[in-house]
XYZ file of C-alpha atoms in Angstrom:
651
model
C 24.128 5.046 2.076
C 24.972 1.774 0.605
C 22.106 0.119 1.810
C 20.050 2.806 0.425
C 21.283 2.209 -3.074
C 20.072 -1.371 -2.793
C 16.339 -0.409 -1.202
C 15.655 2.883 -2.839
C 17.088 3.412 -6.252
C 16.584 -0.030 -8.033
C 13.720 1.037 -9.863
C 14.430 4.437 -11.080
C 18.225 3.097 -11.441
C 17.359 0.347 -14.219
C 15.172 2.724 -16.234
C 18.391 3.261 -18.606
C 17.861 -0.295 -19.844
C 14.809 0.734 -21.672
C 13.995 4.654 -21.763
C 16.339 5.865 -24.366
C 15.577 2.680 -26.799
C 11.749 3.510 -26.332
C 12.450 7.425 -27.409
C 14.494 6.314 -30.072
C 11.916 3.786 -31.341
C 8.760 6.275 -30.922
C 10.624 9.278 -32.321
C 11.461 7.643 -35.623
C 14.598 9.488 -36.175
C 18.193 9.881 -34.803
C 18.968 13.398 -35.907
C 21.374 15.369 -33.486
C 18.621 17.987 -32.492
C 16.294 14.919 -31.613
C 18.811 12.981 -29.664
C 19.781 16.388 -27.968
C 16.193 17.155 -27.309
C 15.507 13.436 -25.759
C 18.477 13.874 -23.437
C 17.370 17.351 -22.377
C 13.780 16.303 -21.680
C 15.274 13.100 -19.582
C 17.697 15.442 -17.616
C 14.991 18.094 -16.690
C 12.275 15.305 -15.747
C 15.007 13.866 -13.371
C 15.591 17.514 -12.061
C 11.949 18.298 -11.816
C 10.130 15.619 -10.778
C 12.720 13.371 -8.810
C 15.034 15.963 -7.475
C 12.824 19.029 -6.518
C 9.665 17.329 -6.065
C 10.583 14.246 -4.120
C 14.197 14.680 -3.130
C 13.661 18.376 -1.650
C 9.930 18.596 -0.900
C 7.945 15.322 -0.527
C 10.666 13.858 1.902
C 10.114 16.485 4.212
C 6.702 15.062 4.796
C 8.476 12.484 7.334
C 5.652 10.654 9.563
C 7.937 9.768 12.470
C 10.526 8.441 9.846
C 7.974 6.749 7.527
C 6.996 7.891 4.265
C 4.641 6.710 1.546
C 0.960 7.811 0.164
C -0.596 6.498 3.201
C 1.728 7.914 5.601
C 1.088 11.271 4.034
C -2.320 10.661 4.265
C -2.204 9.968 8.035
C -0.528 13.309 8.315
C -3.198 15.500 6.588
C -6.638 13.379 6.916
C -8.185 15.552 9.752
C -8.174 18.536 7.244
C -10.490 17.352 4.711
C -12.469 14.000 4.739
C -12.292 13.935 0.971
C -8.663 13.320 1.019
C -9.130 9.708 1.575
C -9.970 9.576 -2.138
C -6.724 10.662 -3.584
C -5.039 8.350 -1.100
C -6.895 5.378 -2.433
C -6.342 6.353 -5.888
C -2.875 6.811 -5.539
C -2.241 3.562 -3.678
C -4.426 1.639 -6.171
C -2.435 3.067 -9.139
C 0.906 2.353 -7.632
C -0.143 -1.410 -6.842
C -1.439 -1.681 -10.432
C 1.941 -0.723 -12.273
C 3.571 -3.150 -9.849
C 2.641 -6.029 -11.899
C 4.394 -4.540 -14.817
C 7.617 -3.448 -13.204
C 9.132 -6.871 -12.349
C 8.425 -8.345 -15.992
C 9.631 -4.971 -17.724
C 12.969 -4.860 -15.709
C 13.822 -8.246 -15.717
C 13.098 -8.869 -19.592
C 14.959 -5.511 -20.385
C 18.013 -7.128 -18.790
C 17.675 -10.637 -20.438
C 17.023 -9.269 -23.685
C 20.691 -7.783 -23.865
C 21.750 -11.154 -24.432
C 20.846 -11.058 -28.005
C 23.668 -8.522 -28.378
C 26.024 -11.401 -27.856
C 27.313 -12.837 -31.277
C 26.864 -16.357 -30.013
C 23.353 -15.908 -28.767
C 21.869 -13.395 -31.142
C 19.846 -16.128 -32.935
C 18.344 -17.592 -29.936
C 17.874 -14.616 -27.891
C 15.272 -12.580 -29.852
C 12.937 -10.444 -28.033
C 9.516 -12.056 -27.641
C 11.125 -15.486 -28.167
C 9.764 -18.540 -26.094
C 13.380 -18.794 -24.616
C 13.489 -15.333 -23.308
C 9.694 -15.261 -22.018
C 10.698 -18.609 -20.175
C 13.852 -17.430 -18.447
C 11.941 -14.048 -17.433
C 8.883 -15.989 -16.030
C 11.290 -18.382 -14.303
C 13.289 -15.682 -12.521
C 9.863 -14.011 -11.383
C 8.426 -17.109 -9.953
C 11.630 -17.749 -8.002
C 11.445 -14.127 -6.839
C 7.948 -14.600 -5.517
C 8.776 -17.952 -4.013
C 11.638 -16.403 -2.039
C 9.266 -13.864 -0.560
C 7.791 -16.164 2.221
C 11.427 -16.556 3.593
C 12.388 -12.802 3.762
C 15.038 -10.789 2.301
C 17.336 -10.886 5.307
C 19.924 -13.222 4.216
C 20.593 -11.614 0.824
C 19.232 -7.990 1.838
C 22.905 -7.247 2.803
C 23.987 -7.897 -0.935
C 21.479 -5.531 -2.523
C 23.635 -2.335 -1.859
C 26.850 -3.551 -3.286
C 25.294 -5.139 -6.311
C 23.525 -1.696 -6.878
C 26.826 0.193 -6.472
C 28.654 -1.840 -9.132
C 25.510 -1.537 -11.249
C 25.635 2.437 -10.989
C 29.510 2.398 -11.129
C 29.149 0.304 -14.473
C 26.317 2.591 -15.908
C 28.244 5.733 -15.175
C 31.638 4.265 -16.463
C 30.320 3.020 -19.606
C 28.306 6.312 -20.260
C 31.717 8.325 -19.526
C 33.678 6.691 -21.973
C 30.994 7.427 -24.804
C 30.861 11.159 -23.818
C 34.775 11.295 -24.001
C 34.163 10.387 -27.551
C 32.054 13.217 -28.333
C 31.979 15.953 -25.393
C 29.582 18.159 -27.497
C 26.691 16.100 -26.208
C 27.023 17.685 -22.946
C 25.319 20.450 -24.658
C 22.174 18.358 -24.630
C 21.539 19.541 -20.875
C 20.293 22.905 -22.043
C 16.489 22.828 -21.634
C 16.351 24.585 -25.159
C 16.554 21.446 -26.932
C 14.055 19.674 -24.928
C 11.495 22.453 -25.448
C 12.478 22.718 -29.201
C 11.965 19.001 -29.571
C 8.328 18.989 -27.776
C 7.176 21.947 -29.974
C 8.939 21.019 -33.534
C 9.254 17.293 -33.911
C 6.149 15.859 -35.265
C 4.042 14.538 -32.233
C 6.900 15.699 -30.157
C 4.472 16.309 -26.988
C 3.444 12.657 -27.168
C 7.075 11.613 -26.677
C 6.603 12.715 -22.984
C 5.102 9.297 -22.268
C 8.322 7.499 -23.161
C 10.402 10.358 -21.394
C 8.358 9.660 -18.357
C 9.974 6.146 -18.159
C 13.179 7.880 -16.691
C 11.337 8.609 -13.420
C 8.701 5.873 -12.911
C 10.712 4.865 -9.721
C 10.435 8.170 -8.219
C 7.304 7.316 -5.764
C 9.537 4.585 -4.222
C 12.051 7.471 -2.936
C 9.238 8.495 -0.637
C 7.479 5.128 -0.051
C 10.710 3.308 1.316
C 11.889 6.666 3.564
C 11.465 4.764 6.809
C 14.025 2.014 5.614
C 16.777 4.516 4.850
C 16.200 7.982 6.301
C 16.012 11.200 4.479
C 19.707 12.372 4.525
C 20.787 9.026 3.225
C 18.502 9.162 0.479
C 19.283 12.735 -0.624
C 23.069 12.245 -0.334
C 22.776 9.168 -2.278
C 20.718 10.685 -4.774
C 23.459 12.943 -5.976
C 25.577 9.965 -6.800
C 22.463 8.200 -8.405
C 21.670 11.048 -10.604
C 25.230 11.770 -11.890
C 25.472 7.970 -13.053
C 22.083 8.176 -14.668
C 22.651 11.285 -16.640
C 25.996 9.872 -17.808
C 24.418 6.680 -18.961
C 21.599 8.712 -21.130
C 24.526 11.218 -22.297
C 26.644 8.061 -23.418
C 23.853 6.285 -25.069
C 23.177 9.598 -26.904
C 26.629 9.964 -27.949
C 26.798 6.337 -29.335
C 23.851 7.137 -31.544
C 25.398 10.346 -32.774
C 28.436 8.590 -33.983
C 26.579 6.137 -35.989
C 26.718 6.891 -39.857
C 23.835 4.424 -40.934
C 20.264 4.001 -39.994
C 19.778 1.835 -37.068
C 16.886 -0.237 -36.283
C 16.233 0.221 -32.572
C 13.699 -2.230 -32.187
C 16.531 -4.901 -32.182
C 19.403 -2.641 -31.200
C 19.533 -1.319 -27.677
C 21.627 1.768 -27.180
C 22.225 0.420 -23.632
C 23.934 -2.494 -24.687
C 25.461 -1.124 -27.781
C 28.020 1.072 -25.720
C 29.057 -2.187 -23.604
C 32.372 -3.780 -24.921
C 31.762 -7.032 -26.460
C 34.026 -8.839 -24.042
C 32.001 -7.443 -21.195
C 28.443 -8.078 -22.560
C 27.547 -11.350 -20.644
C 28.730 -9.841 -17.244
C 26.863 -6.696 -17.866
C 23.457 -8.608 -18.540
C 24.428 -10.720 -15.261
C 24.648 -7.414 -13.511
C 21.657 -5.902 -15.008
C 19.465 -9.151 -14.054
C 20.618 -8.810 -10.540
C 19.906 -4.971 -10.403
C 16.185 -5.653 -11.907
C 15.821 -8.374 -9.702
C 16.593 -5.896 -6.668
C 14.422 -3.511 -8.040
C 11.568 -5.992 -8.408
C 12.198 -7.036 -4.600
C 11.862 -3.624 -3.475
C 8.594 -2.874 -5.267
C 7.214 -6.272 -4.029
C 8.026 -5.263 -0.615
C 6.572 -1.739 -0.789
C 3.569 -3.354 -2.146
C 3.176 -5.556 1.299
C 3.886 -2.478 3.333
C 1.107 -0.518 1.215
C -1.343 -3.015 1.751
C -0.474 -3.660 5.531
C -0.909 -0.113 6.087
C -4.338 -0.016 4.215
C -5.693 -2.955 6.562
C -4.642 -0.630 9.729
C -6.393 2.419 8.444
C -9.575 0.246 7.339
C -9.067 0.803 3.719
C -8.608 -2.826 3.001
C -10.415 -6.265 4.085
C -8.252 -7.907 6.737
C -5.736 -10.826 5.405
C -3.188 -12.772 6.616
C 0.146 -10.884 7.444
C 3.274 -12.814 8.173
C 6.401 -11.656 9.457
C 9.386 -13.699 7.884
C 12.064 -12.251 9.847
C 12.695 -9.991 12.830
C 13.601 -6.809 10.784
C 11.526 -3.918 11.835
C 8.725 -3.360 8.860
C 9.525 -6.460 6.820
C 6.157 -8.310 6.370
C 4.857 -10.861 3.898
C 1.440 -11.077 2.564
C 0.659 -14.481 0.920
C -2.570 -13.271 -0.917
C -0.843 -10.203 -2.492
C 2.311 -12.166 -3.398
C 0.702 -14.568 -5.354
C -1.899 -12.077 -7.036
C 1.202 -9.749 -7.874
C 3.117 -13.124 -9.187
C 0.137 -14.390 -11.465
C -0.228 -10.801 -12.495
C 3.355 -10.496 -13.666
C 3.395 -13.926 -15.418
C 0.320 -12.715 -17.371
C 1.825 -9.148 -18.250
C 4.891 -11.229 -19.844
C 2.806 -13.992 -21.816
C 0.525 -11.032 -23.232
C 3.020 -8.497 -23.975
C 6.029 -10.705 -24.752
C 8.555 -7.994 -25.277
C 9.941 -5.075 -23.498
C 8.936 -2.613 -26.500
C 5.186 -3.493 -26.109
C 5.346 -3.366 -22.225
C 7.057 0.360 -22.279
C 4.145 1.338 -24.632
C 1.750 0.562 -21.723
C 3.935 1.652 -18.733
C 3.681 4.715 -17.044
C -0.045 5.830 -17.102
C -0.926 4.662 -13.585
C 2.177 6.229 -12.117
C 1.215 9.703 -13.518
C -2.080 9.561 -11.639
C -0.248 8.154 -8.471
C 2.035 11.435 -8.544
C -0.803 13.742 -9.206
C -2.652 12.212 -6.058
C 0.574 12.687 -3.907
C 0.868 16.326 -5.171
C -2.685 16.900 -4.076
C -1.753 15.496 -0.547
C 1.417 17.365 -0.448
C -0.240 20.593 -0.877
C -2.338 20.340 2.056
C 0.812 19.131 4.016
C 2.771 22.094 3.013
C -0.081 24.522 3.670
C -1.466 23.332 6.964
C 1.234 20.983 8.713
C 4.260 23.245 7.548
C 2.299 26.476 7.337
C 3.928 27.667 4.154
C 2.900 30.758 2.393
C -0.280 30.311 0.362
C 1.308 31.759 -2.728
C 4.395 29.505 -2.124
C 2.239 26.380 -1.961
C -0.029 27.449 -5.152
C 3.150 28.262 -7.012
C 4.457 24.703 -6.429
C 1.250 23.210 -6.844
C 0.853 24.850 -10.285
C 4.230 23.815 -11.447
C 3.898 20.062 -10.561
C 0.183 19.947 -11.732
C 1.344 21.239 -15.032
C 4.191 19.041 -15.414
C 2.395 15.846 -14.174
C -0.887 16.614 -16.137
C 1.585 17.082 -19.411
C 2.877 13.570 -18.583
C -0.726 12.315 -17.914
C -2.036 13.586 -21.191
C 0.959 12.138 -22.998
C 0.428 8.609 -21.166
C -3.322 8.608 -21.776
C -3.027 7.472 -25.345
C -1.496 4.117 -23.625
C -4.875 3.364 -21.958
C -5.731 1.490 -25.105
C -2.545 -0.721 -24.838
C -3.019 -1.121 -21.184
C -6.611 -2.437 -21.160
C -5.077 -5.703 -19.720
C -4.516 -3.832 -16.483
C -7.798 -1.787 -16.065
C -9.655 -4.712 -14.511
C -6.740 -5.277 -11.794
C -6.616 -1.545 -11.243
C -10.279 -0.814 -10.957
C -10.518 -3.889 -8.786
C -8.105 -2.344 -6.166
C -9.510 1.168 -6.191
C -12.953 -0.335 -5.982
C -12.085 -2.605 -3.007
C -10.513 0.252 -0.945
C -13.287 2.698 -1.952
C -16.092 0.156 -0.851
C -14.364 -0.786 2.324
C -14.150 2.933 3.303
C -17.663 4.051 2.190
C -19.130 0.886 3.811
C -17.533 1.465 7.074
C -18.294 5.061 7.260
C -21.981 3.840 6.433
C -22.063 1.109 9.232
C -20.092 3.429 11.708
C -23.092 6.011 11.457
C -25.654 3.306 12.918
C -23.525 2.593 15.977
C -25.631 3.100 19.003
C -24.021 4.109 22.012
C -25.325 4.102 25.439
C -23.899 5.324 28.880
C -22.015 2.651 30.688
C -22.833 4.097 34.023
C -26.248 3.314 33.880
C -25.654 -0.319 33.254
C -23.007 -0.844 35.832
C -25.858 -1.943 38.537
C -27.174 -4.316 36.073
C -23.864 -5.639 35.578
C -23.211 -5.966 39.220
C -26.691 -7.562 39.754
C -26.071 -10.194 36.777
C -22.457 -11.146 38.032
C -23.844 -11.748 41.669
C -26.944 -13.825 40.328
C -25.869 -17.525 40.981
C -29.331 -18.760 39.336
C -27.242 -18.100 35.972
C -24.560 -20.096 35.002
C -21.441 -18.565 34.762
C -20.153 -17.887 31.298
C -16.643 -16.972 32.061
C -14.524 -15.923 35.003
C -13.117 -12.997 32.823
C -15.419 -11.791 29.902
C -13.743 -9.491 27.259
C -15.342 -7.501 24.448
C -13.800 -5.197 21.792
C -15.620 -1.878 21.758
C -15.322 0.872 19.214
C -16.502 3.716 21.686
C -13.876 6.477 21.721
C -15.308 7.459 25.151
C -14.628 5.374 28.107
C -17.920 6.447 29.503
C -20.022 4.795 26.673
C -20.609 1.320 25.258
C -22.206 0.353 22.093
C -25.874 -1.026 22.686
C -25.250 -4.131 20.750
C -22.697 -5.241 23.851
C -25.059 -4.758 26.250
C -27.630 -6.671 24.295
C -24.907 -9.737 23.921
C -24.397 -9.646 27.620
C -28.050 -9.483 29.023
C -30.289 -10.544 26.172
C -28.833 -13.374 24.072
C -28.297 -15.800 26.814
C -27.104 -13.820 30.056
C -23.472 -13.919 30.251
C -22.582 -14.027 34.025
C -18.817 -13.176 34.484
C -16.863 -11.931 37.654
C -14.888 -9.411 35.565
C -16.052 -7.333 32.498
C -13.240 -6.186 30.229
C -13.932 -3.678 27.367
C -10.854 -3.292 24.913
C -10.713 -0.358 22.387
C -7.899 0.012 19.811
C -7.140 3.754 18.752
C -5.149 3.885 15.576
C -2.314 6.675 15.802
C -0.975 8.681 13.041
C 2.513 7.752 14.147
C 3.662 4.658 12.292
C 5.051 2.392 15.332
C 3.389 3.750 18.423
C 2.757 1.095 20.964
C 1.020 2.191 24.133
C -2.073 1.335 26.458
C -3.694 2.870 29.485
C -5.852 1.264 32.081
C -9.087 2.543 33.418
C -11.120 0.892 36.090
C -14.659 2.044 35.596
C -15.780 -0.101 38.465
C -12.882 -1.391 40.568
C -12.602 -5.231 40.355
C -15.651 -5.501 38.072
C -15.270 -3.451 34.880
C -11.964 -2.476 33.279
C -11.436 -0.707 30.104
C -7.942 -1.081 28.359
C -7.246 1.515 25.618
C -4.662 0.546 23.014
C -2.827 3.192 21.052
C -1.365 1.474 18.033
C 0.615 3.069 15.185
C -0.848 2.257 11.567
C 1.878 -0.142 10.734
C 1.415 -2.042 13.842
C -0.601 -5.378 13.642
C -3.507 -5.516 16.258
C -2.628 -8.755 17.678
C -4.839 -8.274 20.766
C -4.219 -11.889 22.351
C -0.659 -11.144 22.568
C -0.898 -7.541 23.822
C -3.852 -8.145 26.153
C -2.077 -10.798 27.871
C 0.953 -8.299 28.000
C -1.258 -5.870 29.976
C -2.770 -8.653 32.315
C 0.754 -9.885 33.268
C 1.661 -6.123 33.815
C -1.502 -5.583 35.997
C -0.786 -8.657 37.923
C 2.879 -7.614 38.747
C 1.499 -4.236 40.069
C -1.247 -6.085 42.262
C -4.144 -4.584 40.319
C -5.746 -7.468 39.255
C -6.367 -11.028 40.493
C -6.247 -13.623 37.713
C -6.467 -16.779 40.037
C -9.372 -19.147 39.487
C -12.538 -18.156 41.456
C -13.550 -21.597 42.041
C -12.241 -22.950 45.502
C -11.019 -26.290 44.302
C -8.731 -24.640 41.606
C -7.874 -21.628 43.580
C -5.972 -23.330 46.266
C -3.552 -24.916 43.350
C -3.045 -21.547 42.241
C -4.783 -22.168 38.732
C -5.195 -19.415 36.522
C -8.824 -18.206 35.857
C -10.212 -18.489 32.312
C -10.716 -15.533 30.071
C -13.479 -15.543 27.171
C -13.407 -13.156 24.303
C -16.645 -12.403 22.467
C -16.551 -10.957 18.960
C -19.691 -9.570 17.388
C -19.741 -9.899 13.590
C -22.583 -7.773 11.438
C -24.434 -9.332 8.430
C -26.607 -7.349 6.299
C -30.200 -7.881 7.263
C -33.067 -8.374 4.660
C -34.851 -5.685 6.785
C -33.419 -2.671 4.880
C -34.620 -0.097 2.465
C -31.631 1.428 0.722
C -30.712 3.909 -1.819
C -29.155 2.387 -4.977
C -25.725 3.718 -3.973
C -26.100 2.317 -0.462
C -27.305 -1.038 -1.406
C -24.446 -1.384 -4.021
C -21.676 -0.167 -1.715
C -22.993 -2.478 1.356
C -23.601 -5.729 -0.826
C -20.332 -5.142 -2.120
C -18.540 -4.769 1.306
C -20.326 -8.038 2.745
C -19.532 -9.959 -0.431
C -15.765 -9.060 -0.144
C -15.748 -9.693 3.533
C -16.594 -13.464 2.590
C -13.013 -13.453 1.403
C -11.233 -11.511 4.170
C -9.981 -12.872 7.410
C -12.695 -13.396 10.365
C -12.533 -10.706 13.151
C -11.030 -13.241 15.594
C -8.345 -14.198 13.253
C -7.732 -10.583 12.110
C -7.235 -9.578 15.916
C -5.069 -12.761 16.871
C -7.469 -14.310 18.905
C -7.029 -18.124 19.915
C -10.316 -19.606 18.683
C -10.486 -21.831 21.744
C -11.027 -18.830 23.591
C -13.449 -16.790 21.363
C -16.934 -16.819 20.698
C -18.512 -15.165 17.849
C -21.835 -13.738 17.544
C -23.589 -12.405 14.478
C -26.179 -9.729 14.406
C -28.177 -8.290 11.576
C -27.164 -4.734 10.425
C -30.199 -2.744 9.950
C -29.462 0.613 8.299
C -33.042 1.716 6.972
C -35.544 -0.557 8.395
C -38.315 -1.357 5.911
C -41.468 0.972 7.015
C -44.028 0.775 4.044
C -45.456 -2.240 4.954
C -49.314 -2.205 4.929
C -50.795 -5.319 6.398
C -54.474 -5.666 6.804
C -56.322 -7.700 9.720
C -59.068 -9.825 8.703
C -61.557 -12.008 10.683
C -60.404 -15.576 11.063
C -61.870 -18.057 8.857
C -62.469 -15.454 6.027
C -62.250 -17.290 2.668
C -59.310 -16.931 0.350
C -59.108 -16.990 -3.285
C -55.619 -17.833 -3.538
C -54.110 -21.375 -3.346
C -52.444 -22.205 0.060
C -48.860 -22.465 -0.128
């Protein structure tokens, strides 16, 4: 549970730093009814969205211990091909808001230094000094990613424990001064504020800030386990509610008007002697919250790569901790995005005005996928599923409408957001199109031909063991392009032909294989069954399989050349990778042309197939073949007699 505090609750745990202040700024009043209404809305949002939806319902969508929108998609994708769309939109919007969480969290902590009398003149929100400190912390945070979090990971839990104890204690002290604030937990005050306060409904955009970290509860399920998250949430929610109640109680005790732009109720309830330590603790807490989000972004992209929803890019493993990965390209894109966000918005107030829009969309997408999970995987009664769906669609759509006014203030993000969703959608659709034109043939019919080629000494030997990757799910079939590569492009004579197939499993960490000798000693097929969180390092996996087969006396890998065999030299293995390029000999619809051209343009920035599958370049040959989706057919070419006169100039 201590580890859970450090990994899971950083984002939602630091929301009291800015949520109540934003409500006070946007509400324009600090009347008793308004303060009660704000606290009521926050409490019931945490109860409905976080506790009921995520803690009680969504965490049940446990994919062999793993959570997150792609884990949920893996559980339900067989029940509807279109479900890839909400999964893509949900993942894209989660990643997009990832570039605002680190700057808004860290800046909200650092701006607290302005409450220290000795620093009040220098620590002004939006000042160059604060921006510089925040950017410095963010750069160090992203620089540290390449080394992994193993060294400091053990400190995350204790630091967050101190943080939650601090905000709970500070809130309790204020509630003790004015216990009447506890009445604010009555939903009447929240409903009354939304209806009667001018523009009350639109304040839901600010209320939503209290639950923006709820998606992390599910995304990081695999790191901590459902029971730990559920039990820890009791403590976390208690301290969060006490913090909001304490801030509200302090506001109600003030006898004069307050400029909440410069006064943050969170720091106003901190004793003067404890201000600097509280800012230090808050800074560490926000760094931990940012770290969890960055790690979650790496996991999300890694899963997208495995599910063919993202181009293959370099994925590294900075430590031996299961599931901890580092993706350099994503790391530096997020880093640059966070720096630009800080330079563009400059203050927490401006960032909160643009924060939350994407998360509401992500939550709606999770709700859609969860409805399929509840109905088809858990077999809940239709009326129960419909009731739950109606409740959360109503709540989340209300938050979406309230946050939609922020779209003008977040135009900065739209390019980044659109780019993520467009990349995933293009990769998904293009692979669907190209896979439609994969031509499979019966491998049994080609076995005599392979035997004949292997025995033909007039053809120079290409390799002793020749290895191809195949997409054929049926072991009795093979792609036509592979046989073309073996027979027609320069015959590739080999003693043994290997065909490797990778099947992606819905379980996250499955690592299995099976071996089938289609022709004893001549044609061998290996089926790898890998979970969607396992990197397909084929070179390593294939070597492991061959070693296992040798130990079982199922294959002989000694050299077939007599001079080498008598010295027990190992035979050579050669991989052949077939890459497609878009042929000019195509007639597309506008939609297919745009998708395929975009797909091949994006591929230029992705890893090569050989690198993506972890194949040593010295053992790998890459062959390029044209992709012809719709051949040009309307060519009218007229033959004329030789020597006929021409009116045009020769070229």
